[in-house]
Amino acid sequence: MTLLPVFAGLVVAVVALRGLLTHPLLPLWVRTSVFWAAPLTALTWLYIMAADDPVLFPETAPCPREPYREGVIGGGEVSGVSSAFPPRASCVWEDGTVYHLAPGAEFLFWVFFALTVVPLGAGLWHALRDPKSQVR
């Protein structure tokens, strides 16, 4: 059942990209910004999702496995928590203390996401308003 929304999303993305590339009023740098902003969005998302993982370097993990002394950040056991969208990684202690990891990367993700979605939205708008421009 998840195949239908994925296919519909891909069709909308292709129509938006074609509409963006044939838009007569947008400068070339706006039309091509999607091609560098989309990969940077994906890389930033991957960086945020891996921010709480202690797999590569367990001794320098952002969420320490041994608790700090009482009153430094949080008390008790700690665990890393990530959410896929909106992308957010944090350390959560037993006493409820939350420490957010990679807030600068979250900001960059939203900047790159906007730089991807806004031009594609303009392309989709152009494709829906002038469908004859999409015909070769």
PDB file of C-alpha atoms in Angstrom:
ATOM      1  CA  MET A   1       0.000   0.000   0.000  1.00  0.00           C
ATOM      2  CA  THR A   2       2.978   2.321   0.406  1.00  0.00           C
ATOM      3  CA  LEU A   3       3.918   1.908  -3.247  1.00  0.00           C
ATOM      4  CA  LEU A   4       1.104   4.139  -4.481  1.00  0.00           C
ATOM      5  CA  PRO A   5       2.094   7.264  -2.458  1.00  0.00           C
ATOM      6  CA  VAL A   6       5.747   6.769  -3.411  1.00  0.00           C
ATOM      7  CA  PHE A   7       4.865   6.495  -7.100  1.00  0.00           C
ATOM      8  CA  ALA A   8       2.565   9.559  -6.878  1.00  0.00           C
ATOM      9  CA  GLY A   9       5.335  11.519  -5.153  1.00  0.00           C
ATOM     10  CA  LEU A  10       7.826  10.575  -7.854  1.00  0.00           C
ATOM     11  CA  VAL A  11       5.413  11.633 -10.614  1.00  0.00           C
ATOM     12  CA  VAL A  12       4.822  14.992  -8.895  1.00  0.00           C
ATOM     13  CA  ALA A  13       8.593  15.446  -8.448  1.00  0.00           C
ATOM     14  CA  VAL A  14       9.276  14.751 -12.141  1.00  0.00           C
ATOM     15  CA  VAL A  15       6.530  17.156 -13.248  1.00  0.00           C
ATOM     16  CA  ALA A  16       7.863  19.803 -10.844  1.00  0.00           C
ATOM     17  CA  LEU A  17      11.429  19.346 -12.099  1.00  0.00           C
ATOM     18  CA  ARG A  18      10.369  19.573 -15.743  1.00  0.00           C
ATOM     19  CA  GLY A  19       8.285  22.653 -14.952  1.00  0.00           C
ATOM     20  CA  LEU A  20      11.224  24.214 -13.133  1.00  0.00           C
ATOM     21  CA  LEU A  21      13.641  23.604 -15.990  1.00  0.00           C
ATOM     22  CA  THR A  22      11.233  25.092 -18.566  1.00  0.00           C
ATOM     23  CA  HIS A  23      10.202  28.097 -16.467  1.00  0.00           C
ATOM     24  CA  PRO A  24      10.902  31.179 -18.621  1.00  0.00           C
ATOM     25  CA  LEU A  25      11.176  33.781 -15.844  1.00  0.00           C
ATOM     26  CA  LEU A  26      13.537  32.116 -13.399  1.00  0.00           C
ATOM     27  CA  PRO A  27      17.262  32.744 -13.807  1.00  0.00           C
ATOM     28  CA  LEU A  28      19.545  29.799 -14.491  1.00  0.00           C
ATOM     29  CA  TRP A  29      21.073  29.788 -10.996  1.00  0.00           C
ATOM     30  CA  VAL A  30      17.615  29.351  -9.431  1.00  0.00           C
ATOM     31  CA  ARG A  31      16.748  26.541 -11.819  1.00  0.00           C
ATOM     32  CA  THR A  32      19.987  24.705 -11.099  1.00  0.00           C
ATOM     33  CA  SER A  33      19.987  25.331  -7.342  1.00  0.00           C
ATOM     34  CA  VAL A  34      17.872  22.208  -6.825  1.00  0.00           C
ATOM     35  CA  PHE A  35      20.697  20.041  -8.145  1.00  0.00           C
ATOM     36  CA  TRP A  36      23.101  21.090  -5.386  1.00  0.00           C
ATOM     37  CA  ALA A  37      20.590  21.838  -2.605  1.00  0.00           C
ATOM     38  CA  ALA A  38      18.867  18.422  -2.701  1.00  0.00           C
ATOM     39  CA  PRO A  39      22.069  16.384  -2.128  1.00  0.00           C
ATOM     40  CA  LEU A  40      23.146  18.794   0.615  1.00  0.00           C
ATOM     41  CA  THR A  41      19.727  18.361   2.231  1.00  0.00           C
ATOM     42  CA  ALA A  42      20.189  14.579   2.196  1.00  0.00           C
ATOM     43  CA  LEU A  43      23.742  14.760   3.578  1.00  0.00           C
ATOM     44  CA  THR A  44      22.668  17.122   6.364  1.00  0.00           C
ATOM     45  CA  TRP A  45      19.788  14.805   7.227  1.00  0.00           C
ATOM     46  CA  LEU A  46      22.192  11.848   7.428  1.00  0.00           C
ATOM     47  CA  TYR A  47      24.532  13.854   9.671  1.00  0.00           C
ATOM     48  CA  ILE A  48      21.680  14.665  12.062  1.00  0.00           C
ATOM     49  CA  MET A  49      20.439  11.070  12.113  1.00  0.00           C
ATOM     50  CA  ALA A  50      23.932   9.790  12.981  1.00  0.00           C
ATOM     51  CA  ALA A  51      24.627  12.468  15.605  1.00  0.00           C
ATOM     52  CA  ASP A  52      23.594  10.289  18.557  1.00  0.00           C
ATOM     53  CA  ASP A  53      25.194   7.041  17.326  1.00  0.00           C
ATOM     54  CA  PRO A  54      28.118   5.792  19.428  1.00  0.00           C
ATOM     55  CA  VAL A  55      28.999   3.115  16.850  1.00  0.00           C
ATOM     56  CA  LEU A  56      32.113   4.604  15.240  1.00  0.00           C
ATOM     57  CA  PHE A  57      33.806   6.097  18.301  1.00  0.00           C
ATOM     58  CA  PRO A  58      32.183   4.798  21.502  1.00  0.00           C
ATOM     59  CA  GLU A  59      34.685   6.546  23.793  1.00  0.00           C
ATOM     60  CA  THR A  60      33.740   9.971  22.389  1.00  0.00           C
ATOM     61  CA  ALA A  61      30.003   9.334  22.019  1.00  0.00           C
ATOM     62  CA  PRO A  62      27.826  12.428  22.388  1.00  0.00           C
ATOM     63  CA  CYS A  63      25.504  10.551  24.759  1.00  0.00           C
ATOM     64  CA  PRO A  64      27.898   9.045  27.345  1.00  0.00           C
ATOM     65  CA  ARG A  65      27.117   5.518  28.482  1.00  0.00           C
ATOM     66  CA  GLU A  66      28.388   6.193  32.015  1.00  0.00           C
ATOM     67  CA  PRO A  67      26.437   8.923  33.785  1.00  0.00           C
ATOM     68  CA  TYR A  68      28.181  12.170  34.631  1.00  0.00           C
ATOM     69  CA  ARG A  69      28.468  13.134  38.247  1.00  0.00           C
ATOM     70  CA  GLU A  70      25.184  14.380  39.655  1.00  0.00           C
ATOM     71  CA  GLY A  71      24.132  17.868  38.561  1.00  0.00           C
ATOM     72  CA  VAL A  72      26.402  18.270  35.505  1.00  0.00           C
ATOM     73  CA  ILE A  73      23.868  17.615  32.720  1.00  0.00           C
ATOM     74  CA  GLY A  74      21.457  14.895  33.791  1.00  0.00           C
ATOM     75  CA  GLY A  75      21.137  12.045  36.215  1.00  0.00           C
ATOM     76  CA  GLY A  76      20.849   8.327  35.621  1.00  0.00           C
ATOM     77  CA  GLU A  77      21.104   6.369  32.403  1.00  0.00           C
ATOM     78  CA  VAL A  78      21.223   8.193  29.078  1.00  0.00           C
ATOM     79  CA  SER A  79      19.977   7.200  25.640  1.00  0.00           C
ATOM     80  CA  GLY A  80      20.238   8.743  22.201  1.00  0.00           C
ATOM     81  CA  VAL A  81      16.964   9.570  20.477  1.00  0.00           C
ATOM     82  CA  SER A  82      16.474  10.562  16.828  1.00  0.00           C
ATOM     83  CA  SER A  83      13.370  11.556  14.891  1.00  0.00           C
ATOM     84  CA  ALA A  84      13.379  11.262  11.119  1.00  0.00           C
ATOM     85  CA  PHE A  85      11.186  14.227  10.238  1.00  0.00           C
ATOM     86  CA  PRO A  86      11.637  16.874  11.431  1.00  0.00           C
ATOM     87  CA  PRO A  87      15.227  15.703  11.809  1.00  0.00           C
ATOM     88  CA  ARG A  88      16.308  15.964  15.404  1.00  0.00           C
ATOM     89  CA  ALA A  89      18.822  14.085  17.531  1.00  0.00           C
ATOM     90  CA  SER A  90      19.100  14.386  21.289  1.00  0.00           C
ATOM     91  CA  CYS A  91      20.331  12.710  24.444  1.00  0.00           C
ATOM     92  CA  VAL A  92      17.664  11.951  27.032  1.00  0.00           C
ATOM     93  CA  TRP A  93      18.510  11.168  30.656  1.00  0.00           C
ATOM     94  CA  GLU A  94      16.352   9.215  33.117  1.00  0.00           C
ATOM     95  CA  ASP A  95      15.482  12.355  35.051  1.00  0.00           C
ATOM     96  CA  GLY A  96      13.998  13.957  31.887  1.00  0.00           C
ATOM     97  CA  THR A  97      16.918  16.189  30.955  1.00  0.00           C
ATOM     98  CA  VAL A  98      17.173  16.591  27.170  1.00  0.00           C
ATOM     99  CA  TYR A  99      20.334  17.725  25.377  1.00  0.00           C
ATOM    100  CA  HIS A 100      19.834  18.521  21.678  1.00  0.00           C
ATOM    101  CA  LEU A 101      22.639  17.508  19.354  1.00  0.00           C
ATOM    102  CA  ALA A 102      23.556  19.287  16.104  1.00  0.00           C
ATOM    103  CA  PRO A 103      21.300  22.390  16.268  1.00  0.00           C
ATOM    104  CA  GLY A 104      23.418  24.078  13.582  1.00  0.00           C
ATOM    105  CA  ALA A 105      22.912  21.111  11.273  1.00  0.00           C
ATOM    106  CA  GLU A 106      19.151  21.299  11.886  1.00  0.00           C
ATOM    107  CA  PHE A 107      19.212  24.936  10.747  1.00  0.00           C
ATOM    108  CA  LEU A 108      21.227  24.020   7.639  1.00  0.00           C
ATOM    109  CA  PHE A 109      18.794  21.201   6.882  1.00  0.00           C
ATOM    110  CA  TRP A 110      15.854  23.613   6.869  1.00  0.00           C
ATOM    111  CA  VAL A 111      17.754  26.110   4.687  1.00  0.00           C
ATOM    112  CA  PHE A 112      18.651  23.436   2.125  1.00  0.00           C
ATOM    113  CA  PHE A 113      15.147  21.962   2.340  1.00  0.00           C
ATOM    114  CA  ALA A 114      13.638  25.364   1.534  1.00  0.00           C
ATOM    115  CA  LEU A 115      16.134  25.857  -1.301  1.00  0.00           C
ATOM    116  CA  THR A 116      14.911  22.552  -2.741  1.00  0.00           C
ATOM    117  CA  VAL A 117      11.164  22.785  -2.154  1.00  0.00           C
ATOM    118  CA  VAL A 118      10.515  26.422  -3.140  1.00  0.00           C
ATOM    119  CA  PRO A 119      11.977  26.190  -6.676  1.00  0.00           C
ATOM    120  CA  LEU A 120      10.297  22.818  -7.210  1.00  0.00           C
ATOM    121  CA  GLY A 121       7.023  24.383  -6.076  1.00  0.00           C
ATOM    122  CA  ALA A 122       7.517  27.166  -8.617  1.00  0.00           C
ATOM    123  CA  GLY A 123       8.188  24.539 -11.284  1.00  0.00           C
ATOM    124  CA  LEU A 124       5.078  22.585 -10.359  1.00  0.00           C
ATOM    125  CA  TRP A 125       3.052  25.795 -10.462  1.00  0.00           C
ATOM    126  CA  HIS A 126       4.434  26.597 -13.924  1.00  0.00           C
ATOM    127  CA  ALA A 127       3.737  23.056 -15.173  1.00  0.00           C
ATOM    128  CA  LEU A 128       0.149  23.170 -13.949  1.00  0.00           C
ATOM    129  CA  ARG A 129      -0.509  26.699 -15.249  1.00  0.00           C
ATOM    130  CA  ASP A 130       1.016  26.139 -18.701  1.00  0.00           C
ATOM    131  CA  PRO A 131       0.976  22.412 -19.552  1.00  0.00           C
ATOM    132  CA  LYS A 132       1.764  23.050 -23.200  1.00  0.00           C
ATOM    133  CA  SER A 133       5.224  24.269 -22.253  1.00  0.00           C
ATOM    134  CA  GLN A 134       6.031  20.721 -21.086  1.00  0.00           C
ATOM    135  CA  VAL A 135       5.474  19.205 -24.528  1.00  0.00           C
ATOM    136  CA  ARG A 136       8.610  18.768 -26.605  1.00  0.00           C
TER     137      ARG A 136
END
